[in-house]
Coordinates of C-alpha atoms in Angstrom, one line a residue:
Chain A
M1 CA -39.6 -46.7 -125.7
T2 CA -41.6 -49.8 -126.3
S3 CA -44.8 -48.2 -124.9
D4 CA -45.2 -45.9 -127.9
A5 CA -44.0 -48.2 -130.5
N6 CA -46.8 -49.1 -132.8
I7 CA -47.3 -52.4 -134.5
I8 CA -48.7 -52.0 -138.0
S9 CA -52.3 -52.9 -137.6
F10 CA -54.9 -53.7 -140.2
K11 CA -57.9 -53.5 -137.9
K12 CA -60.4 -51.9 -140.2
R13 CA -61.9 -54.3 -142.8
D14 CA -62.3 -51.6 -145.4
E15 CA -58.9 -50.1 -144.9
M16 CA -57.1 -49.7 -148.2
I17 CA -53.4 -50.3 -148.6
T18 CA -52.5 -47.1 -150.4
R19 CA -49.4 -46.1 -152.3
E20 CA -48.5 -43.9 -149.3
T21 CA -48.6 -47.0 -147.0
V22 CA -46.3 -48.9 -149.4
N23 CA -43.9 -45.9 -149.6
Y24 CA -43.9 -45.6 -145.8
I25 CA -43.1 -49.2 -145.3
S26 CA -40.5 -49.4 -148.0
G27 CA -38.9 -46.3 -146.5
L28 CA -38.6 -48.0 -143.1
A29 CA -37.3 -51.2 -144.8
K30 CA -34.8 -49.1 -146.8
L31 CA -36.2 -50.5 -150.1
H32 CA -36.1 -48.3 -153.1
I33 CA -39.2 -48.7 -155.2
N34 CA -40.7 -46.6 -158.0
E35 CA -44.2 -45.3 -158.3
V36 CA -45.3 -48.1 -160.7
Q37 CA -44.0 -50.7 -158.2
A38 CA -45.7 -48.9 -155.3
Q39 CA -49.0 -49.1 -157.2
K40 CA -48.6 -52.7 -157.9
F41 CA -47.6 -53.7 -154.4
A42 CA -50.5 -51.7 -153.0
G43 CA -52.8 -53.9 -155.0
D44 CA -51.0 -57.1 -154.2
L45 CA -50.9 -56.4 -150.4
E46 CA -54.5 -55.4 -150.5
A47 CA -55.4 -58.7 -152.1
I48 CA -53.3 -60.6 -149.5
L49 CA -55.0 -58.8 -146.6
H50 CA -58.4 -59.6 -148.0
Y51 CA -57.4 -63.2 -148.3
V52 CA -56.1 -63.4 -144.8
E53 CA -59.2 -61.6 -143.6
K54 CA -61.2 -64.7 -144.4
L55 CA -59.8 -66.1 -141.1
N56 CA -61.9 -63.6 -139.3
S57 CA -65.0 -65.5 -140.2
L58 CA -63.8 -68.6 -138.2
D59 CA -64.7 -69.1 -134.6
V60 CA -61.3 -69.3 -132.8
S61 CA -62.6 -68.8 -129.3
Q62 CA -61.6 -72.3 -128.3
V63 CA -58.2 -72.1 -130.1
K64 CA -55.0 -71.4 -128.1
P65 CA -53.1 -68.4 -129.6
T66 CA -50.2 -69.4 -131.6
S67 CA -47.0 -67.7 -130.8
H68 CA -44.7 -70.0 -132.7
V69 CA -45.4 -72.5 -135.5
L70 CA -43.4 -75.2 -133.7
D71 CA -45.0 -76.8 -130.7
M72 CA -41.9 -76.5 -128.6
E73 CA -40.9 -74.5 -125.6
N74 CA -37.9 -73.8 -123.3
V75 CA -35.0 -74.4 -125.7
F76 CA -31.9 -73.2 -123.9
R77 CA -28.2 -73.4 -124.1
D78 CA -25.9 -73.5 -121.1
D79 CA -23.7 -70.5 -120.3
T80 CA -20.5 -72.0 -121.6
V81 CA -18.0 -70.3 -123.9
K82 CA -17.6 -71.4 -127.5
P83 CA -14.8 -70.3 -129.8
S84 CA -15.4 -67.0 -131.5
L85 CA -14.2 -66.0 -134.9
S86 CA -10.8 -64.4 -135.2
Q87 CA -10.7 -60.6 -135.9
E88 CA -9.4 -61.4 -139.3
Q89 CA -12.3 -63.8 -140.0
A90 CA -14.8 -61.4 -138.7
L91 CA -13.6 -58.6 -140.8
A92 CA -13.4 -60.7 -143.9
F93 CA -17.1 -59.8 -144.4
S94 CA -16.4 -56.1 -144.4
V95 CA -16.3 -53.9 -147.4
E96 CA -13.9 -51.6 -145.6
K97 CA -12.0 -52.0 -142.3
L98 CA -9.8 -49.9 -140.1
N99 CA -8.0 -50.6 -136.8
G100 CA -9.7 -53.9 -136.3
A101 CA -13.2 -52.4 -136.8
Y102 CA -15.7 -52.3 -139.6
K103 CA -15.5 -48.9 -141.3
V104 CA -18.8 -47.4 -142.3
P105 CA -19.9 -43.9 -143.5
K106 CA -20.0 -41.4 -140.7
V107 CA -23.1 -41.7 -138.6
I108 CA -24.2 -38.3 -137.4
E109 CA -25.7 -38.3 -133.9
Chain B
M1 CA -48.6 -17.8 -112.5
T2 CA -49.1 -21.5 -113.2
T3 CA -47.3 -23.9 -111.0
F4 CA -45.9 -26.9 -112.9
E5 CA -45.4 -30.4 -111.7
T6 CA -42.5 -32.5 -113.0
V7 CA -43.2 -36.0 -114.2
I8 CA -40.3 -38.4 -114.7
G9 CA -40.1 -42.0 -115.8
L10 CA -36.8 -43.8 -116.0
E11 CA -35.6 -46.6 -118.3
V12 CA -32.6 -48.4 -116.9
H13 CA -30.5 -50.8 -119.1
L14 CA -28.5 -53.3 -117.2
Q15 CA -25.9 -55.6 -118.8
L16 CA -26.0 -59.0 -117.2
K17 CA -22.7 -60.5 -116.3
T18 CA -23.1 -64.0 -117.7
K19 CA -20.0 -65.7 -119.1
T20 CA -21.4 -65.7 -122.6
K21 CA -23.7 -63.6 -124.7
I22 CA -27.5 -64.0 -124.7
F23 CA -27.9 -66.0 -127.9
C24 CA -24.5 -67.5 -128.6
G25 CA -21.4 -68.8 -126.9
C26 CA -19.1 -65.8 -127.5
L27 CA -17.4 -64.4 -124.4
N28 CA -19.4 -61.6 -122.7
E29 CA -16.5 -59.4 -121.8
F30 CA -15.7 -55.7 -121.7
G31 CA -12.4 -54.4 -123.1
S32 CA -11.4 -57.1 -125.5
A33 CA -9.7 -56.2 -128.8
P34 CA -12.4 -55.1 -131.3
N35 CA -14.4 -57.7 -133.1
T36 CA -12.8 -60.7 -131.4
N37 CA -15.8 -61.8 -129.4
V38 CA -18.0 -62.3 -132.4
C39 CA -19.4 -65.3 -134.3
P40 CA -21.9 -65.9 -137.1
V41 CA -24.8 -65.8 -134.7
C42 CA -24.1 -62.4 -133.1
L43 CA -23.0 -61.0 -136.5
G44 CA -26.3 -61.9 -137.8
L45 CA -25.0 -64.0 -140.7
P46 CA -27.6 -65.8 -142.9
G47 CA -28.6 -69.2 -141.7
T48 CA -27.7 -68.8 -138.1
L49 CA -30.0 -69.4 -135.2
P50 CA -30.0 -67.8 -131.7
V51 CA -30.4 -70.0 -128.7
L52 CA -31.2 -68.4 -125.3
N53 CA -28.6 -68.6 -122.6
R54 CA -30.4 -70.3 -119.6
R55 CA -28.7 -68.0 -117.1
V56 CA -30.0 -64.9 -118.8
L57 CA -33.6 -66.0 -118.0
E58 CA -32.6 -66.8 -114.5
Y59 CA -31.0 -63.4 -113.9
G60 CA -34.0 -61.8 -115.4
M61 CA -36.2 -63.6 -112.9
K62 CA -34.0 -62.5 -110.1
V63 CA -34.1 -58.9 -111.1
G64 CA -37.9 -59.0 -111.5
L65 CA -38.5 -60.7 -108.2
A66 CA -36.2 -58.3 -106.3
L67 CA -38.2 -55.4 -107.7
N68 CA -41.4 -57.0 -106.5
C69 CA -42.6 -57.8 -110.0
S70 CA -44.7 -60.7 -111.1
I71 CA -42.9 -63.1 -113.4
N72 CA -44.8 -64.0 -116.5
S73 CA -45.4 -67.7 -116.8
F74 CA -45.4 -67.3 -120.6
V75 CA -42.4 -65.4 -122.0
K76 CA -41.5 -64.8 -125.6
F77 CA -39.1 -62.7 -127.7
D78 CA -39.9 -60.2 -130.5
R79 CA -38.0 -58.4 -133.2
K80 CA -37.6 -54.7 -133.0
N81 CA -36.7 -53.5 -136.5
Y82 CA -34.5 -50.6 -137.3
F83 CA -31.4 -49.8 -139.4
Y84 CA -28.3 -48.6 -137.8
P85 CA -24.7 -49.8 -138.2
D86 CA -24.5 -51.0 -134.6
L87 CA -27.2 -53.6 -135.3
P88 CA -25.9 -56.2 -137.8
K89 CA -29.1 -58.1 -138.2
G90 CA -31.2 -55.0 -138.9
Y91 CA -33.3 -55.9 -135.8
Q92 CA -32.8 -56.3 -132.1
I93 CA -34.2 -59.3 -130.4
S94 CA -36.2 -57.9 -127.5
Q95 CA -39.5 -58.5 -125.7
F96 CA -42.7 -56.8 -126.6
D97 CA -45.9 -58.1 -125.1
F98 CA -44.7 -60.9 -122.9
P99 CA -41.6 -59.7 -121.0
I100 CA -40.0 -61.6 -118.2
A101 CA -41.4 -59.4 -115.5
K102 CA -44.1 -56.8 -114.9
L103 CA -45.9 -54.6 -112.3
G104 CA -43.3 -54.2 -109.5
F105 CA -42.2 -51.4 -107.3
L106 CA -39.4 -49.9 -105.4
D107 CA -39.7 -47.7 -102.3
I108 CA -37.7 -44.5 -101.9
L109 CA -37.5 -42.0 -99.1
V110 CA -39.0 -38.6 -99.8
D111 CA -38.8 -36.1 -96.9
G112 CA -38.4 -39.0 -94.5
K113 CA -41.4 -40.8 -95.8
E114 CA -41.6 -43.9 -98.0
K115 CA -42.8 -43.3 -101.5
R116 CA -43.6 -46.3 -103.8
I117 CA -42.3 -46.0 -107.4
G118 CA -44.1 -48.3 -109.8
I119 CA -42.1 -50.5 -112.1
T120 CA -44.0 -51.1 -115.3
R121 CA -42.0 -53.9 -116.7
A122 CA -38.5 -55.5 -117.1
H123 CA -37.7 -57.1 -120.3
L124 CA -34.7 -59.0 -121.7
E125 CA -32.9 -58.0 -124.9
E126 CA -29.6 -58.0 -126.7
D127 CA -27.2 -55.1 -126.6
A128 CA -26.1 -53.4 -129.9
G129 CA -22.5 -53.0 -131.1
K130 CA -20.3 -50.1 -130.2
L131 CA -19.8 -47.2 -132.6
I132 CA -16.6 -45.2 -132.5
H133 CA -16.8 -41.9 -134.2
D134 CA -13.5 -41.3 -136.0
T135 CA -13.2 -37.6 -136.6
V136 CA -9.8 -37.8 -138.2
N137 CA -10.9 -40.1 -140.9
A138 CA -14.4 -38.7 -141.0
C139 CA -16.0 -42.2 -140.6
T140 CA -17.6 -44.4 -138.0
L141 CA -15.9 -47.6 -136.8
V142 CA -18.0 -50.5 -135.6
D143 CA -17.0 -53.0 -132.9
Y144 CA -19.5 -55.9 -132.6
N145 CA -18.1 -57.3 -129.4
R146 CA -20.9 -55.8 -127.4
T147 CA -23.5 -57.1 -129.8
G148 CA -25.5 -59.8 -128.1
T149 CA -24.5 -58.8 -124.5
P150 CA -27.5 -59.7 -122.4
L151 CA -29.5 -56.7 -121.2
I152 CA -32.5 -56.3 -118.9
E153 CA -34.4 -53.0 -119.4
I154 CA -36.2 -51.8 -116.3
V155 CA -39.0 -49.3 -117.0
S156 CA -40.5 -47.3 -114.2
E157 CA -43.9 -45.7 -114.1
P158 CA -44.0 -41.9 -114.5
D159 CA -44.2 -41.7 -110.7
L160 CA -41.1 -39.6 -110.0
R161 CA -41.7 -35.9 -109.3
S162 CA -38.3 -34.3 -109.1
S163 CA -34.7 -34.9 -110.1
Q164 CA -33.9 -35.8 -106.5
E165 CA -36.5 -38.5 -106.6
A166 CA -35.0 -39.8 -109.8
Y167 CA -31.6 -39.8 -108.2
D168 CA -32.8 -41.6 -105.1
Y169 CA -34.7 -44.2 -107.3
L170 CA -31.5 -44.9 -109.3
T171 CA -29.4 -45.2 -106.1
G172 CA -31.9 -47.6 -104.5
L173 CA -32.3 -49.6 -107.7
K174 CA -28.5 -49.9 -108.2
L175 CA -28.1 -51.1 -104.6
I176 CA -30.7 -53.8 -105.0
L177 CA -29.2 -54.8 -108.4
S178 CA -25.7 -55.0 -106.9
Y179 CA -27.0 -57.3 -104.1
L180 CA -28.2 -59.7 -106.8
N181 CA -24.7 -60.0 -108.2
V182 CA -26.0 -60.2 -111.8
S183 CA -24.2 -57.2 -113.1
D184 CA -21.2 -54.9 -112.5
C185 CA -23.6 -52.0 -112.3
D186 CA -20.8 -49.8 -113.6
M187 CA -22.0 -46.7 -115.4
E188 CA -18.5 -45.8 -116.5
K189 CA -18.2 -49.1 -118.3
G190 CA -21.7 -48.8 -119.6
S191 CA -23.0 -51.9 -117.8
L192 CA -25.7 -49.7 -116.2
R193 CA -27.3 -47.0 -118.5
C194 CA -30.2 -44.7 -117.9
D195 CA -32.6 -42.7 -120.1
A196 CA -35.1 -40.3 -118.6
N197 CA -38.6 -39.4 -119.9
V198 CA -39.4 -35.9 -118.7
S199 CA -42.5 -33.8 -119.0
I200 CA -44.2 -31.1 -117.0
R201 CA -47.9 -30.4 -116.5
P202 CA -49.9 -27.7 -114.6
L203 CA -50.2 -28.9 -111.0
G204 CA -53.5 -30.7 -110.6
Q205 CA -53.8 -31.7 -114.2
I206 CA -54.2 -35.5 -114.7
K207 CA -53.3 -35.7 -118.3
L208 CA -49.5 -36.1 -118.9
G209 CA -47.6 -33.4 -120.8
T210 CA -45.6 -34.1 -123.9
K211 CA -42.4 -35.8 -122.9
A212 CA -38.8 -35.5 -124.0
E213 CA -36.6 -38.5 -123.9
L214 CA -33.1 -37.7 -122.4
K215 CA -30.2 -39.8 -123.4
N216 CA -26.4 -39.9 -123.0
L217 CA -26.7 -39.6 -119.2
N218 CA -23.4 -41.0 -118.0
S219 CA -23.8 -40.7 -114.2
F220 CA -26.6 -40.4 -111.7
S221 CA -25.6 -36.8 -111.1
A222 CA -25.8 -36.2 -114.8
V223 CA -29.3 -37.6 -114.7
K224 CA -30.2 -35.1 -112.0
R225 CA -28.6 -32.1 -113.8
A226 CA -30.2 -33.0 -117.2
I227 CA -33.6 -33.3 -115.6
D228 CA -33.2 -29.9 -113.9
F229 CA -32.2 -28.3 -117.2
E230 CA -35.0 -30.0 -119.1
V231 CA -37.7 -29.0 -116.7
A232 CA -36.5 -25.4 -116.8
R233 CA -36.4 -25.5 -120.6
Q234 CA -39.9 -26.9 -120.9
T235 CA -41.2 -24.4 -118.4
T236 CA -39.8 -21.5 -120.4
V237 CA -41.2 -22.9 -123.6
I238 CA -44.7 -23.3 -122.2
L239 CA -44.7 -20.0 -120.3
S240 CA -43.7 -18.2 -123.5
G241 CA -46.7 -19.7 -125.3
G242 CA -45.0 -22.5 -127.1
S243 CA -45.6 -26.2 -126.9
I244 CA -43.3 -29.2 -126.2
V245 CA -42.3 -31.4 -129.1
Q246 CA -41.9 -35.1 -128.4
E247 CA -38.3 -35.8 -129.2
T248 CA -35.1 -37.4 -128.1
L249 CA -32.5 -35.1 -126.5
L250 CA -28.9 -35.8 -125.8
W251 CA -27.4 -34.4 -122.6
D252 CA -24.2 -32.5 -123.3
E253 CA -22.3 -32.8 -120.0
A254 CA -19.6 -30.2 -120.9
K255 CA -22.1 -27.5 -122.0
G256 CA -24.6 -28.5 -119.3
R257 CA -27.5 -28.6 -121.7
T258 CA -29.7 -30.9 -123.7
V259 CA -29.4 -31.0 -127.5
S260 CA -31.9 -32.2 -130.0
M261 CA -31.0 -35.4 -131.7
R262 CA -32.0 -34.6 -135.2
S263 CA -31.2 -37.9 -136.9
K264 CA -33.9 -39.6 -134.8
E265 CA -36.7 -37.2 -135.7
Q266 CA -38.5 -39.7 -137.9
A267 CA -41.2 -41.4 -136.0
H268 CA -40.2 -44.6 -134.2
D269 CA -41.9 -47.4 -135.9
Y270 CA -40.2 -50.6 -135.0
R271 CA -42.7 -53.0 -136.5
Y272 CA -42.3 -55.4 -133.6
F273 CA -43.3 -59.0 -134.5
P274 CA -42.7 -62.3 -132.7
E275 CA -39.2 -63.7 -133.1
P276 CA -39.6 -66.8 -135.2
D277 CA -36.1 -68.1 -134.4
L278 CA -36.9 -68.6 -130.7
V279 CA -39.6 -70.7 -129.3
P280 CA -41.6 -69.4 -126.2
F281 CA -40.6 -70.0 -122.6
I282 CA -42.9 -71.4 -120.0
I283 CA -41.9 -70.7 -116.5
K284 CA -43.6 -72.9 -113.9
S285 CA -44.7 -71.4 -110.6
D286 CA -42.4 -73.8 -108.6
V287 CA -39.4 -72.5 -110.6
I288 CA -40.4 -68.9 -109.7
E289 CA -40.9 -69.8 -106.1
N290 CA -37.5 -71.5 -105.9
M291 CA -35.9 -68.5 -107.4
R292 CA -37.7 -66.3 -104.9
Q293 CA -36.4 -68.4 -102.1
S294 CA -32.9 -68.2 -103.4
L295 CA -32.7 -64.4 -103.5
P296 CA -30.2 -63.0 -101.2
E297 CA -31.3 -60.7 -98.3
L298 CA -32.0 -57.4 -100.0
P299 CA -30.8 -54.0 -98.7
Q300 CA -34.0 -52.9 -97.0
A301 CA -34.4 -56.2 -95.1
K302 CA -30.8 -56.1 -94.1
L303 CA -31.1 -52.6 -92.8
S304 CA -34.1 -53.4 -90.6
R305 CA -32.4 -56.5 -89.3
F306 CA -29.1 -54.7 -88.5
V307 CA -31.1 -52.1 -86.5
S308 CA -33.1 -54.6 -84.6
A309 CA -30.6 -57.5 -84.1
Y310 CA -27.5 -55.4 -83.5
K311 CA -29.1 -52.3 -81.9
L312 CA -27.4 -50.1 -84.5
S313 CA -28.7 -46.7 -85.4
T314 CA -30.4 -46.4 -88.8
Y315 CA -27.5 -44.2 -89.8
D316 CA -24.8 -46.7 -89.0
A317 CA -26.7 -49.6 -90.4
G318 CA -27.4 -47.5 -93.5
I319 CA -23.7 -47.1 -94.2
L320 CA -22.9 -50.8 -93.6
I321 CA -25.6 -52.0 -96.0
Q322 CA -24.3 -49.8 -98.9
D323 CA -21.7 -52.4 -99.5
Q324 CA -22.4 -56.1 -99.0
S325 CA -18.8 -56.9 -98.1
L326 CA -18.9 -54.3 -95.3
A327 CA -22.2 -55.8 -94.0
D328 CA -20.8 -59.3 -94.1
F329 CA -17.6 -58.2 -92.4
F330 CA -19.5 -56.5 -89.7
E331 CA -21.6 -59.6 -89.0
T332 CA -18.5 -61.8 -88.8
C333 CA -16.9 -59.5 -86.2
A334 CA -20.2 -59.3 -84.3
K335 CA -20.0 -63.1 -83.8
S336 CA -16.9 -62.8 -81.6
Y337 CA -17.2 -59.3 -80.1
P338 CA -20.3 -58.0 -78.3
D339 CA -20.0 -54.3 -78.7
T340 CA -21.6 -53.9 -82.1
K341 CA -21.7 -50.1 -82.0
K342 CA -17.9 -50.1 -81.6
I343 CA -17.4 -52.5 -84.5
A344 CA -19.7 -50.3 -86.7
N345 CA -17.7 -47.2 -85.7
W346 CA -14.4 -48.9 -86.7
I347 CA -15.8 -50.0 -90.1
N348 CA -17.6 -46.8 -90.9
G349 CA -14.7 -44.7 -89.7
P350 CA -11.1 -45.9 -90.0
I351 CA -11.7 -48.8 -92.3
L352 CA -13.8 -46.9 -94.8
K353 CA -11.1 -44.2 -94.7
E354 CA -8.5 -46.8 -95.6
M355 CA -10.7 -48.1 -98.4
N356 CA -11.3 -44.6 -99.8
E357 CA -7.7 -43.4 -99.5
R358 CA -6.4 -46.6 -101.2
K359 CA -9.3 -46.8 -103.6
L360 CA -9.7 -50.5 -102.7
G361 CA -12.6 -52.7 -101.8
L362 CA -12.8 -54.3 -98.4
T363 CA -11.9 -57.7 -99.8
Q364 CA -8.7 -56.1 -101.2
L365 CA -7.6 -54.9 -97.8
H366 CA -5.6 -57.5 -96.0
L367 CA -7.9 -57.3 -93.0
S368 CA -9.7 -60.2 -91.5
P369 CA -12.7 -59.7 -89.2
L370 CA -10.8 -61.6 -86.4
N371 CA -7.8 -59.3 -86.7
L372 CA -10.1 -56.2 -86.3
V373 CA -11.7 -57.8 -83.3
K374 CA -8.2 -58.4 -81.8
L375 CA -7.3 -54.8 -82.5
I376 CA -10.4 -53.5 -80.8
T377 CA -9.7 -55.8 -77.8
R378 CA -6.2 -54.5 -77.5
V379 CA -7.4 -51.0 -77.1
E380 CA -10.0 -52.1 -74.6
D381 CA -7.5 -53.9 -72.4
G382 CA -5.2 -51.0 -72.5
T383 CA -2.4 -52.6 -74.4
I384 CA -2.4 -49.8 -77.0
S385 CA -4.0 -46.4 -77.3
N386 CA -6.9 -45.7 -79.7
I387 CA -4.6 -43.5 -81.8
A388 CA -1.9 -46.2 -82.0
A389 CA -4.6 -48.7 -83.0
K390 CA -5.6 -46.5 -86.0
D391 CA -2.0 -46.4 -87.1
L392 CA -1.8 -50.1 -86.6
L393 CA -4.8 -50.6 -88.9
S394 CA -2.9 -49.0 -91.7
D395 CA 0.0 -51.4 -91.1
I396 CA -2.4 -54.4 -91.0
V397 CA -4.0 -53.3 -94.3
L398 CA -0.6 -53.2 -96.0
T399 CA 1.0 -56.3 -94.4
A400 CA -1.9 -58.5 -93.5
K401 CA 0.0 -59.2 -90.2
D402 CA -1.7 -60.2 -87.0
A403 CA -2.4 -57.3 -84.7
D404 CA -0.5 -58.8 -81.7
V405 CA 2.5 -59.6 -83.9
L406 CA 2.6 -56.0 -85.1
I407 CA 2.3 -54.7 -81.6
A408 CA 5.2 -56.8 -80.5
E409 CA 7.3 -55.9 -83.6
K410 CA 6.8 -52.2 -83.2
G411 CA 7.1 -52.3 -79.5
I412 CA 4.1 -50.1 -79.0
A413 CA 2.5 -51.9 -76.2
Q414 CA 1.7 -49.4 -73.5
V415 CA 3.7 -49.7 -70.2
S416 CA 1.0 -50.6 -67.8
D417 CA 3.3 -52.1 -65.2
D418 CA 2.6 -49.9 -62.2
A419 CA 5.9 -50.4 -60.5
A420 CA 7.8 -49.2 -63.6
L421 CA 5.6 -46.2 -64.0
E422 CA 5.7 -45.2 -60.4
K423 CA 9.5 -45.3 -60.5
I424 CA 9.5 -42.8 -63.4
V425 CA 6.9 -40.6 -61.7
D426 CA 9.0 -40.5 -58.5
E427 CA 12.1 -39.6 -60.4
L428 CA 10.3 -36.8 -62.2
L429 CA 8.8 -35.4 -59.0
A430 CA 12.2 -35.3 -57.5
Q431 CA 13.7 -33.5 -60.5
N432 CA 11.0 -31.0 -60.8
Q433 CA 10.4 -29.5 -57.4
K434 CA 9.4 -26.1 -58.8
T435 CA 6.7 -27.6 -60.9
V436 CA 5.5 -29.7 -58.0
Q437 CA 5.2 -26.5 -55.9
E438 CA 3.2 -24.8 -58.6
I439 CA 0.8 -27.7 -58.8
L440 CA 0.3 -27.9 -55.1
S441 CA -0.3 -24.1 -55.0
G442 CA -3.3 -24.6 -57.4
K443 CA -1.8 -24.4 -60.9
T444 CA -3.1 -27.9 -61.9
T445 CA -2.4 -27.4 -65.6
A446 CA 1.3 -27.9 -64.8
L447 CA 0.5 -31.5 -64.3
G448 CA 0.3 -31.8 -68.0
F449 CA 4.0 -30.9 -68.3
L450 CA 4.9 -33.7 -66.0
V451 CA 2.8 -36.3 -67.8
G452 CA 4.4 -35.2 -71.0
Q453 CA 7.9 -35.7 -69.6
A454 CA 6.8 -39.2 -68.4
M455 CA 5.5 -40.0 -71.9
K456 CA 8.8 -38.9 -73.3
K457 CA 10.7 -41.2 -70.9
T458 CA 8.6 -44.2 -71.9
Q459 CA 8.8 -43.3 -75.6
G460 CA 5.1 -42.8 -75.7
K461 CA 4.3 -46.3 -74.5
A462 CA 2.8 -45.3 -71.2
N463 CA -0.9 -45.0 -70.8
P464 CA -1.4 -41.2 -70.2
K465 CA -4.5 -41.7 -68.1
K466 CA -2.6 -44.1 -65.8
L467 CA 0.3 -41.7 -65.5
N468 CA -2.1 -38.9 -64.5
D469 CA -3.6 -41.1 -61.8
I470 CA -0.2 -42.0 -60.4
F471 CA 1.0 -38.4 -60.4
T472 CA -2.1 -37.2 -58.7
R473 CA -1.9 -39.9 -56.1
R474 CA 1.8 -39.3 -55.3
L475 CA 1.4 -35.5 -55.2
H476 CA -1.4 -35.7 -52.7
H477 CA 0.5 -38.2 -50.5
A478 CA 3.7 -36.3 -50.8

């Protein structure tokens, strides 16, 4: 599945963030925005991308790629059991519950 | 008519049997009451941070190495974003571009020849929660106990060319994984799950056809049937001028067909990005080498060794290595008994029969290797017959008693005392003059009657072969 997953790429310099792009992304993120907002966000995102694009003018050939902002590695925990929440505590966050489970609208498969 | 070639790639998800979950200290256990093995981390509550379970990375390395992969020295985690009720955070922590392992292979036998199936990658990730569809109340119930169970996903190259090859790959893969002792590998409990990517193309074409992804495959035989159905379906579509749509299909075991999964028709766009809550992992080469050295002997190597060191047939050795406990048991017996073929026959025959009939593993049978050797020896020295020994095995399995103790208790030791047997023979010969005359006049089958009578007199404890010998000797010297 990962092989055909696509990361949003902004490769082309002149690529515009259109309202369609904004609507597509907000759809994936389950955000409800109206057309006026979509127009505004398109402009805002475009501006941000152009700003970030300035980085492309720097020579980073000698710079190690950053995968994390903290210069740390190999942070582990041991495989030891810690107390979990009780079912009651866990379900305290639920809007609706049934038979010890979170109850959600029917998911059709 | 165009001949089509089937192209299959498999994705296997394996739950790792660590004590705790991948990123928190909740118990990693199947079958607990719903939502009792959960905590703020695996429920994805705000402000919590995941921390990687050290053992998950170790198990991942083991799996990678056993599948001949190279282990990445730089490993990181990424977020795979999608919304579904089984995923409380709204993203799954997985691995995108720097998985734990890549570029391995597994050999399978196709028409008696080895075929190498490429393994693209193996990556670590967290399992999602379990959805229970409640038809009565027309709702879905969510149990987050499974959320955060460590998984390794093993992705094969599209190197498989038939449903049988897919089946053999899965069988071989499962055997290797079970040797590593990192998972229960139990499809019924969902600790081993499989998806199949299936496409067809005209024979000779290089370009891959459009694939369908088959899900809900609950057994290896279901994988086989689903692939067969899907290949037939795609062939019909193409031959009737249609084209294949890339989609996810669910296998319906009861109806024996694949069904389109409409809810997932929207394009997969998971917007992977590096997981900011986990720092990267650097695996030094000496750590990888140590792990490689610590791997157990794998099935293929064990098979070769059993054939060469114990002079077993590939068939016999092949059965023994299907179950590590059988193989170990065999080797322990072989230390104190030289006839390895006989040991293998006992294990692959009567002992496997006992295991199957009682649905028990070898370790659950109360049979020690030494006791089996004793049993075999008692047949060899004529104390008990082969048939009696098999009955005795059932008793040992139930009672865990020593073979000699049982033989004494049941009084089944064969009478091999020549004097005692000769006395019985002489009595019978005297009592059955008519039969004796028949035998002497050429009707040798009548000897069987006399041997039978003698067995009766000894309550079955005589060695029939010995009785036969004595009768023959006496008759010819009469």
